[in-house]
Coordinates of C-alpha atoms and ligand atoms in Angstrom, one line a residue:
X25 CA -0.1 -0.2 0.0
X26 CA 1.4 3.4 -0.9
X27 CA 1.4 6.2 1.9
X28 CA 2.1 9.9 1.6
X29 CA 3.6 11.6 4.5
X30 CA 3.1 15.0 4.0
X31 CA 5.0 18.3 5.2
X32 CA 7.5 16.6 7.4
X33 CA 10.8 17.9 8.6
X34 CA 13.4 15.4 7.3
X35 CA 16.3 14.8 9.3
X36 CA 19.1 11.7 8.9
X37 CA 22.5 11.3 10.1
X38 CA 23.9 13.6 7.6
X39 CA 21.9 16.6 8.8
X40 CA 18.7 18.6 8.2
X41 CA 17.1 17.9 5.1
X42 CA 14.4 20.4 4.8
X43 CA 10.5 19.9 4.6
X44 CA 9.2 17.3 1.9
X45 CA 6.3 15.1 0.9
X46 CA 7.5 11.7 1.2
X47 CA 5.9 9.0 -0.9
X48 CA 6.3 5.6 0.3
X49 CA 5.5 2.6 -2.2
X50 CA 6.4 -0.8 -2.9
X51 CA 8.6 -0.7 0.4
X52 CA 10.7 2.2 -0.7
X53 CA 11.0 5.8 -0.7
X54 CA 9.5 6.5 -4.0
X55 CA 9.6 10.4 -4.0
X56 CA 10.5 13.3 -1.8
X57 CA 7.9 15.5 -3.8
X58 CA 4.8 14.1 -3.1
X59 CA 2.5 11.9 -5.6
X60 CA -0.7 9.9 -5.2
X61 CA -1.2 7.7 -2.4
X62 CA -3.7 5.2 -1.0
X63 CA -3.2 7.1 2.6
X64 CA -2.2 10.3 3.6
X65 CA -0.3 11.3 7.0
X66 CA -0.3 14.9 7.7
X67 CA 3.1 15.4 9.4
X68 CA 3.3 19.3 9.8
X69 CA 5.5 20.1 12.8
X70 CA 6.8 16.5 13.1
X71 CA 10.0 15.0 12.1
X72 CA 10.8 12.0 9.8
X73 CA 13.9 10.2 10.4
X74 CA 15.2 6.7 9.5
X75 CA 13.8 4.0 11.7
X76 CA 16.3 3.4 14.6
X77 CA 18.8 0.5 14.9
X78 CA 19.3 -0.8 18.4
X79 CA 22.7 -2.9 18.3
X80 CA 21.8 -4.3 22.0
X81 CA 18.7 -5.8 23.0
X82 CA 17.8 -8.8 25.0
X83 CA 14.6 -10.6 23.8
X84 CA 15.1 -13.4 26.1
X85 CA 14.0 -16.2 23.3
X86 CA 14.4 -18.8 23.5
X87 CA 14.0 -20.2 27.3
X88 CA 13.1 -17.1 29.4
X89 CA 9.8 -15.9 27.4
X90 CA 8.3 -15.2 31.1
X91 CA 10.6 -12.1 30.7
X92 CA 10.4 -10.9 27.0
X93 CA 9.3 -13.0 23.9
X94 CA 10.0 -12.2 20.2
X95 CA 6.7 -10.8 19.5
X96 CA 6.5 -8.5 22.7
X97 CA 10.0 -7.4 22.2
X98 CA 9.8 -6.8 18.4
X99 CA 6.7 -4.8 18.9
X100 CA 8.0 -2.9 21.9
X101 CA 10.8 -1.8 19.6
X102 CA 8.6 -0.6 17.0
X103 CA 6.6 1.4 19.5
X104 CA 10.1 3.0 20.3
X105 CA 10.6 3.9 16.9
X106 CA 13.1 1.0 16.1
X107 CA 13.0 -0.6 12.8
X108 CA 15.6 -3.1 13.7
X109 CA 17.1 -4.7 16.7
X110 CA 20.2 -6.9 17.4
X111 CA 19.0 -9.8 19.8
X112 CA 21.8 -10.9 22.4
X113 CA 22.4 -14.7 22.6
X114 CA 22.4 -15.1 26.4
X115 CA 19.4 -17.1 26.0
X116 CA 18.5 -20.7 27.4
X117 CA 20.2 -22.5 25.3
X118 CA 22.8 -19.9 24.4
X119 CA 22.0 -19.2 20.7
X120 CA 25.2 -20.7 19.3
X121 CA 24.0 -23.2 16.6
X122 CA 23.6 -22.0 12.9
X123 CA 20.3 -24.0 13.1
X124 CA 19.0 -21.9 16.1
X125 CA 20.0 -18.6 14.4
X126 CA 17.8 -19.6 11.4
X127 CA 15.0 -20.9 13.2
X128 CA 15.1 -17.5 15.3
X129 CA 15.1 -15.3 12.0
X130 CA 12.4 -17.4 10.5
X131 CA 10.2 -16.8 13.7
X132 CA 11.0 -13.2 13.7
X133 CA 9.8 -12.8 9.9
X134 CA 6.1 -13.8 10.9
X135 CA 5.9 -10.9 13.6
X136 CA 4.8 -7.5 12.8
X137 CA 7.5 -5.5 14.4
X138 CA 11.2 -4.2 14.1
X139 CA 13.4 -6.4 12.0
X140 CA 15.3 -9.0 13.9
X141 CA 19.1 -9.1 13.6
X142 CA 20.5 -11.9 15.5
X143 CA 23.8 -12.1 17.5
X144 CA 25.5 -15.6 18.1
X145 CA 27.5 -16.6 21.1
X146 CA 31.2 -16.2 20.7
X147 CA 32.2 -19.3 22.8
X148 CA 30.3 -22.4 23.6
X149 CA 27.6 -21.8 26.1
X150 CA 29.4 -18.4 26.6
X151 CA 31.7 -20.1 29.0
X152 CA 34.8 -18.3 27.3
X153 CA 36.5 -21.5 26.6
X154 CA 35.7 -23.0 23.1
X155 CA 35.0 -20.9 20.1
X156 CA 31.6 -21.3 18.4
X157 CA 31.9 -21.7 14.5
X158 CA 32.1 -18.0 13.1
X159 CA 31.7 -19.1 9.5
X160 CA 28.8 -21.3 9.8
X161 CA 27.1 -18.7 12.1
X162 CA 27.7 -16.1 9.7
X163 CA 26.2 -18.2 6.7
X164 CA 23.2 -19.0 8.9
X165 CA 22.5 -15.2 9.0
X166 CA 24.1 -14.1 12.2
X167 CA 25.1 -10.4 12.4
X168 CA 27.7 -10.3 15.4
X169 CA 29.2 -12.7 18.0
X170 CA 29.2 -11.9 21.7
X171 CA 29.2 -13.6 25.1
X172 CA 27.1 -10.6 26.5
X173 CA 25.9 -11.3 29.9
X174 CA 29.3 -12.7 30.6
X175 CA 33.0 -11.4 30.6
X176 CA 35.7 -12.7 28.4
X177 CA 38.4 -13.5 30.9
X178 CA 40.9 -15.4 28.5
X179 CA 42.7 -13.1 26.1
X180 CA 43.9 -15.8 24.0
X181 CA 40.2 -17.1 23.4
X182 CA 39.1 -13.5 22.6
X183 CA 41.8 -12.9 20.2
X184 CA 41.2 -16.2 18.2
X185 CA 37.5 -15.2 18.4
X186 CA 38.1 -11.9 16.8
X187 CA 40.4 -13.3 14.1
X188 CA 37.9 -16.2 13.2
X189 CA 35.0 -13.7 13.5
X190 CA 36.9 -11.0 11.3
X191 CA 37.6 -13.7 8.6
X192 CA 33.9 -14.4 8.4
X193 CA 32.9 -10.8 8.4
X194 CA 31.5 -10.5 11.9
X195 CA 32.2 -8.0 14.5
X196 CA 32.7 -9.0 18.1
X197 CA 30.9 -7.3 20.9
X198 CA 32.3 -7.4 24.6
X199 CA 31.0 -6.9 28.0
X200 CA 34.2 -5.1 29.2
X201 CA 34.9 -6.1 33.0
X202 CA 37.5 -7.6 34.6
X203 CA 35.7 -10.1 36.8
X204 CA 38.2 -10.1 39.5
X205 CA 38.3 -6.4 40.2
X206 CA 34.6 -6.2 39.8
X207 CA 34.1 -8.9 42.6
X208 CA 30.4 -9.0 43.8
X209 CA 29.9 -5.2 43.3
X210 CA 26.4 -4.1 42.7
X211 CA 26.8 -0.5 42.4
X212 CA 29.6 2.0 41.4
X213 CA 32.6 1.8 43.8
X214 CA 32.9 5.0 45.6
X215 CA 32.0 7.3 48.6
X216 CA 28.3 6.7 48.2
X217 CA 28.7 2.8 48.0
X218 CA 30.6 3.0 51.2
X219 CA 27.9 5.2 52.7
X220 CA 25.3 2.9 51.8
X221 CA 27.4 -0.1 53.0
X222 CA 27.1 -1.8 49.4
X223 CA 29.7 -3.6 47.5
X224 CA 31.1 -1.5 45.0
X225 CA 32.3 -2.2 41.0
X226 CA 34.8 0.2 40.2
X227 CA 35.5 2.0 37.1
X228 CA 38.8 0.6 36.8
X229 CA 37.2 -2.9 36.5
X230 CA 35.9 -1.7 33.1
X231 CA 38.7 0.3 32.0
X232 CA 41.3 -2.3 32.7
X233 CA 39.6 -4.6 30.4
X234 CA 38.9 -2.1 27.8
X235 CA 42.7 -1.3 27.9
X236 CA 43.6 -5.5 27.7
X237 CA 41.1 -5.9 24.8
X238 CA 42.5 -2.9 22.9
X239 CA 45.7 -4.7 22.9
X240 CA 44.2 -8.1 21.9
X241 CA 42.6 -6.3 19.0
X242 CA 45.7 -4.8 17.9
X243 CA 47.1 -8.4 17.8
X244 CA 43.8 -9.6 15.8
X245 CA 44.4 -6.8 13.4
X246 CA 48.0 -7.8 12.8
X247 CA 47.0 -11.4 12.1
X248 CA 44.1 -10.7 9.9
X249 CA 46.1 -8.2 7.8
X250 CA 47.7 -11.5 6.1
X251 CA 44.2 -12.5 5.0
X252 CA 43.3 -9.0 3.8
X253 CA 40.4 -8.9 6.4
X254 CA 39.9 -6.6 9.6
X255 CA 38.3 -7.4 12.5
X256 CA 35.9 -5.1 14.8
X257 CA 35.6 -5.0 18.3
X258 CA 32.4 -3.3 19.8
X259 CA 32.4 -2.2 23.2
X260 CA 28.9 -2.6 24.9
X261 CA 27.5 -0.2 27.3
X262 CA 30.7 1.9 28.1
X263 CA 30.1 3.5 31.5
X264 CA 33.3 5.5 32.6
X265 CA 35.1 8.6 31.6
X266 CA 38.5 6.6 31.5
X267 CA 37.1 3.9 29.2
X268 CA 36.0 6.6 26.7
X269 CA 39.7 8.2 27.0
X270 CA 41.1 4.6 26.1
X271 CA 38.5 4.2 23.2
X272 CA 39.2 7.6 21.8
X273 CA 43.0 7.0 21.6
X274 CA 42.4 3.8 20.0
X275 CA 40.2 5.2 17.4
X276 CA 42.5 8.4 16.6
X277 CA 45.3 5.5 16.1
X278 CA 42.8 4.1 13.5
X279 CA 41.9 0.6 15.5
X280 CA 38.7 -0.6 14.1
X281 CA 36.7 -0.1 17.4
X282 CA 33.4 1.2 18.4
X283 CA 32.0 2.1 21.6
X284 CA 28.1 2.0 22.9
X285 CA 26.5 4.1 25.1
X286 CA 23.2 3.4 26.8
X287 CA 20.2 5.6 27.5
X288 CA 20.8 4.7 31.4
X289 CA 24.2 5.7 31.6
X290 CA 23.6 8.7 29.7
X291 CA 20.7 10.2 31.8
X292 CA 21.2 8.6 35.2
X293 CA 24.1 8.4 37.9
X294 CA 24.9 6.4 40.8
X295 CA 22.9 8.9 43.0
X296 CA 19.8 7.4 42.0
X297 CA 20.9 4.5 44.6
X298 CA 19.8 6.6 47.7
X299 CA 16.3 5.4 47.2
X300 CA 17.7 1.8 47.6
X301 CA 15.6 0.8 44.5
X302 CA 16.8 -2.2 42.6
X303 CA 15.1 -0.6 39.5
X304 CA 18.5 1.0 39.1
X305 CA 20.7 -1.9 39.4
X306 CA 22.4 -2.6 36.2
X307 CA 26.0 -3.8 34.9
X308 CA 28.2 -2.0 34.4
X309 CA 26.6 0.2 37.4
X310 CA 25.5 3.9 36.9
X311 CA 28.5 5.9 37.4
X312 CA 29.1 9.5 38.7
X313 CA 27.8 12.7 37.1
X314 CA 31.4 13.4 35.8
X315 CA 31.2 10.0 34.1
X316 CA 27.6 10.8 32.6
X317 CA 29.2 14.0 31.3
X318 CA 31.9 12.5 29.8
X319 CA 29.7 9.8 27.9
X320 CA 27.6 12.6 26.5
X321 CA 30.7 14.5 25.3
X322 CA 32.0 11.2 23.8
X323 CA 29.0 10.7 22.0
X324 CA 28.6 14.0 20.3
X325 CA 32.3 13.9 19.4
X326 CA 31.9 10.4 17.8
X327 CA 34.4 8.7 20.2
X328 CA 31.3 6.4 20.9
X329 CA 29.8 5.5 17.7
X330 CA 26.4 3.9 18.7
X331 CA 23.5 4.2 21.2
X332 CA 22.5 0.6 22.3
X333 CA 19.5 0.3 24.6
X334 CA 20.8 -3.0 26.5
X335 CA 17.1 -3.5 26.9
X336 CA 17.2 -6.1 29.8
X337 CA 13.7 -7.2 30.8
X338 CA 13.3 -9.2 33.8
X339 CA 10.0 -10.1 35.7
X340 CA 8.8 -7.3 38.2
X341 CA 9.2 -10.2 41.3
X342 CA 12.9 -10.4 40.2
X343 CA 13.4 -6.9 40.0
X344 CA 11.7 -6.4 43.5
X345 CA 14.0 -8.4 45.1
X346 CA 16.6 -6.9 47.7
X347 CA 19.5 -4.9 46.2
X348 CA 22.2 -7.8 46.6
X349 CA 19.9 -10.4 44.8
X350 CA 17.9 -8.5 42.0
X351 CA 19.0 -9.1 38.6
X352 CA 21.0 -6.6 36.8
X353 CA 19.2 -4.7 33.9
X354 CA 16.7 -2.1 32.6
X355 CA 14.0 -2.2 29.9
X356 CA 14.3 0.6 27.9
X357 CA 13.2 0.1 24.3
X358 CA 9.9 2.3 24.5
X359 CA 11.5 5.2 26.1
X360 CA 15.1 5.3 24.7
X361 CA 14.4 7.9 21.7
X362 CA 11.9 10.3 23.7
X363 CA 14.4 10.0 26.8
X364 CA 17.4 11.0 24.7
X365 CA 15.5 13.5 22.5
X366 CA 14.4 15.3 25.6
X367 CA 17.4 15.1 27.9
X368 CA 20.3 15.5 25.1
X369 CA 18.8 17.3 22.2
X370 CA 15.9 19.7 24.1
X371 CA 17.9 20.1 27.3
X372 CA 21.6 20.0 26.5
X373 CA 21.6 21.3 22.8
X374 CA 23.1 17.9 21.1
X375 CA 22.2 18.6 17.3
X376 CA 19.5 16.2 16.4
X377 CA 21.0 14.8 13.3
X378 CA 24.0 13.6 15.5
X379 CA 21.4 11.9 17.9
X380 CA 20.1 10.3 14.9
X381 CA 23.3 9.2 13.4
X382 CA 24.2 7.2 16.7
X383 CA 20.7 5.6 16.7
X384 CA 20.9 4.7 12.9
X385 CA 24.0 4.7 10.8
X386 CA 26.2 4.6 13.8
X387 CA 25.0 1.0 14.8
X388 CA 24.5 0.0 11.3
X389 CA 28.1 0.6 10.4
X390 CA 29.2 -1.6 13.2
X391 CA 27.2 -4.5 11.8
X392 CA 28.8 -3.8 8.4
X393 CA 25.6 -2.1 6.9
X394 CA 25.6 1.1 4.9
X395 CA 24.2 4.3 6.3
X396 CA 20.4 4.9 6.9
X397 CA 19.3 7.9 4.6
X398 CA 16.3 9.6 3.7
X399 CA 16.8 9.5 -0.1
X400 CA 14.6 8.2 -3.2
X401 CA 15.1 4.5 -3.7
X402 CA 16.2 3.9 0.1
X403 CA 14.2 1.1 1.9
X404 CA 11.1 3.0 3.7
X405 CA 12.5 1.9 7.2
X406 CA 11.1 5.3 8.8
X407 CA 10.2 6.8 12.1
X408 CA 8.0 9.9 12.8
X409 CA 8.1 11.8 15.8
X410 CA 6.5 14.8 17.4
X411 CA 9.2 17.1 19.1
X412 CA 6.4 19.2 20.9
X413 CA 4.3 16.4 22.1
X414 CA 5.0 15.8 26.0
X415 CA 3.7 12.9 27.9
X416 CA 4.7 11.1 31.1
X417 CA 6.5 7.7 30.8
X418 CA 3.9 5.3 31.7
X419 CA 5.5 1.9 31.9
X420 CA 2.2 0.3 32.7
X421 CA 1.4 1.1 29.0
X422 CA 4.8 -0.6 28.0
X423 CA 4.1 -3.3 25.2
X424 CA 7.3 -5.1 26.4
X425 CA 6.6 -7.5 29.3
X426 CA 8.9 -5.5 31.7
X427 CA 6.2 -3.0 32.6
X428 CA 8.7 -0.7 35.0
X429 CA 10.9 1.8 34.4
X430 CA 13.6 4.2 36.2
X431 CA 12.3 7.0 34.4
X432 CA 8.6 6.6 35.2
X433 CA 6.9 9.7 35.7
X434 CA 9.4 11.7 33.7
X435 CA 7.8 14.0 31.2
X436 CA 9.5 13.5 27.9
X437 CA 8.9 14.9 24.5
X438 CA 9.8 13.5 21.1
X439 CA 7.6 10.2 21.3
X440 CA 7.8 8.0 18.1
X441 CA 4.5 8.2 16.5
X442 CA 4.8 5.9 13.4
X443 CA 7.3 3.5 12.7
X444 CA 7.5 2.0 9.1
X445 CA 9.6 -1.3 8.2
X446 CA 10.0 -1.8 4.4
X447 CA 7.1 0.6 3.9
X448 CA 4.7 -1.4 6.4
X449 CA 3.4 0.1 9.5
X450 CA 4.7 -1.6 12.5
X451 CA 3.7 1.2 15.0
X452 CA 1.1 3.9 15.0
X453 CA 0.3 6.3 18.0
X454 CA -3.2 7.3 18.3
X455 CA -2.2 10.7 17.9
X456 CA -1.5 9.9 14.2
X457 CA -4.8 10.1 12.4
Ligands
ZN504 ZN1 26.4 -6.7 29.3

């Protein structure tokens, strides 16, 4: 079905593109200067961008569908303006067989929601010891390899993983934390943890592992040069100023590395722990306001190349355990864009095209895909939002099974109103006639 989106302000990662009438037909952008369509959406005052890509989502399928399943997760993503998400493989069992990857991708195609990209485990059962078959997983459709949810303690295994994945054209993502230094830490290590009597997870646990992994990457680059290939190392959920410095220096040197920032590390600090609420318990932990500032600066400068939600749903009962035993994780697919639009663009003055770049082309580049552009002939993977529409965060209305949020009650603007994937509507807010 053809669709005409009239008078929309167009913004993609390359910049502001002016106002246009966008005609969508046969799954693509057919025209930027209007045309006949079966349906018309009046979009004056609204902003049309490429649909977002989330490089870090936990859909809990297979095995933990009580927390989230493919349908609830992919629909929640669509509601959040996402046209595609990369699902993490720390499922039960871990996603590590080529047949499992194919089956998951097949299942996702039946669901009207965001498109699914699948990440597969880097090592068997994510135990960090024996590598999974990178080339076969790539053939089966995996987009990236990672043991996220676990740390990679053995540098030799990670090095070989980067080499085999790189040879197969796949990036490797890591949860960079030194398990020994982290110990049993549940929140940021510092004065507040001491005051509250809680075990601290120091920023050095992350930075030490980032530093090591960059040396491992340097080795993998040297080895793969012989094959004419390059690995890509993707640091998930970077949380500390020191880690940002290390990644910035590595990028300046030309190492193939990308760092991710999450909505929670960009908008919340350890001070949230004063209420003793396990909703704020996340790994790596919320850090200091100085770290939050450093992450926002690095995101704008491009030292951090992508925003990943790390949408990590758990049941309400699990999250309401005590601080020591509650699981780590925050669900955020449905608030990420409005949150970052409000906090970074509207309040801090981050240019909108930069936010869009880090939520579309940035993650796509890390996955080896081309940039997302609003141009004739491009796939009609689109998101429409209203910068003037302010609403509170209402977790009870989430499509995700995880209906709680550390941002509950925050008044945000920029809510996604319409999400299209290949020209098909996967989310439409009641505010769109
Ligand atoms: Zn992680």
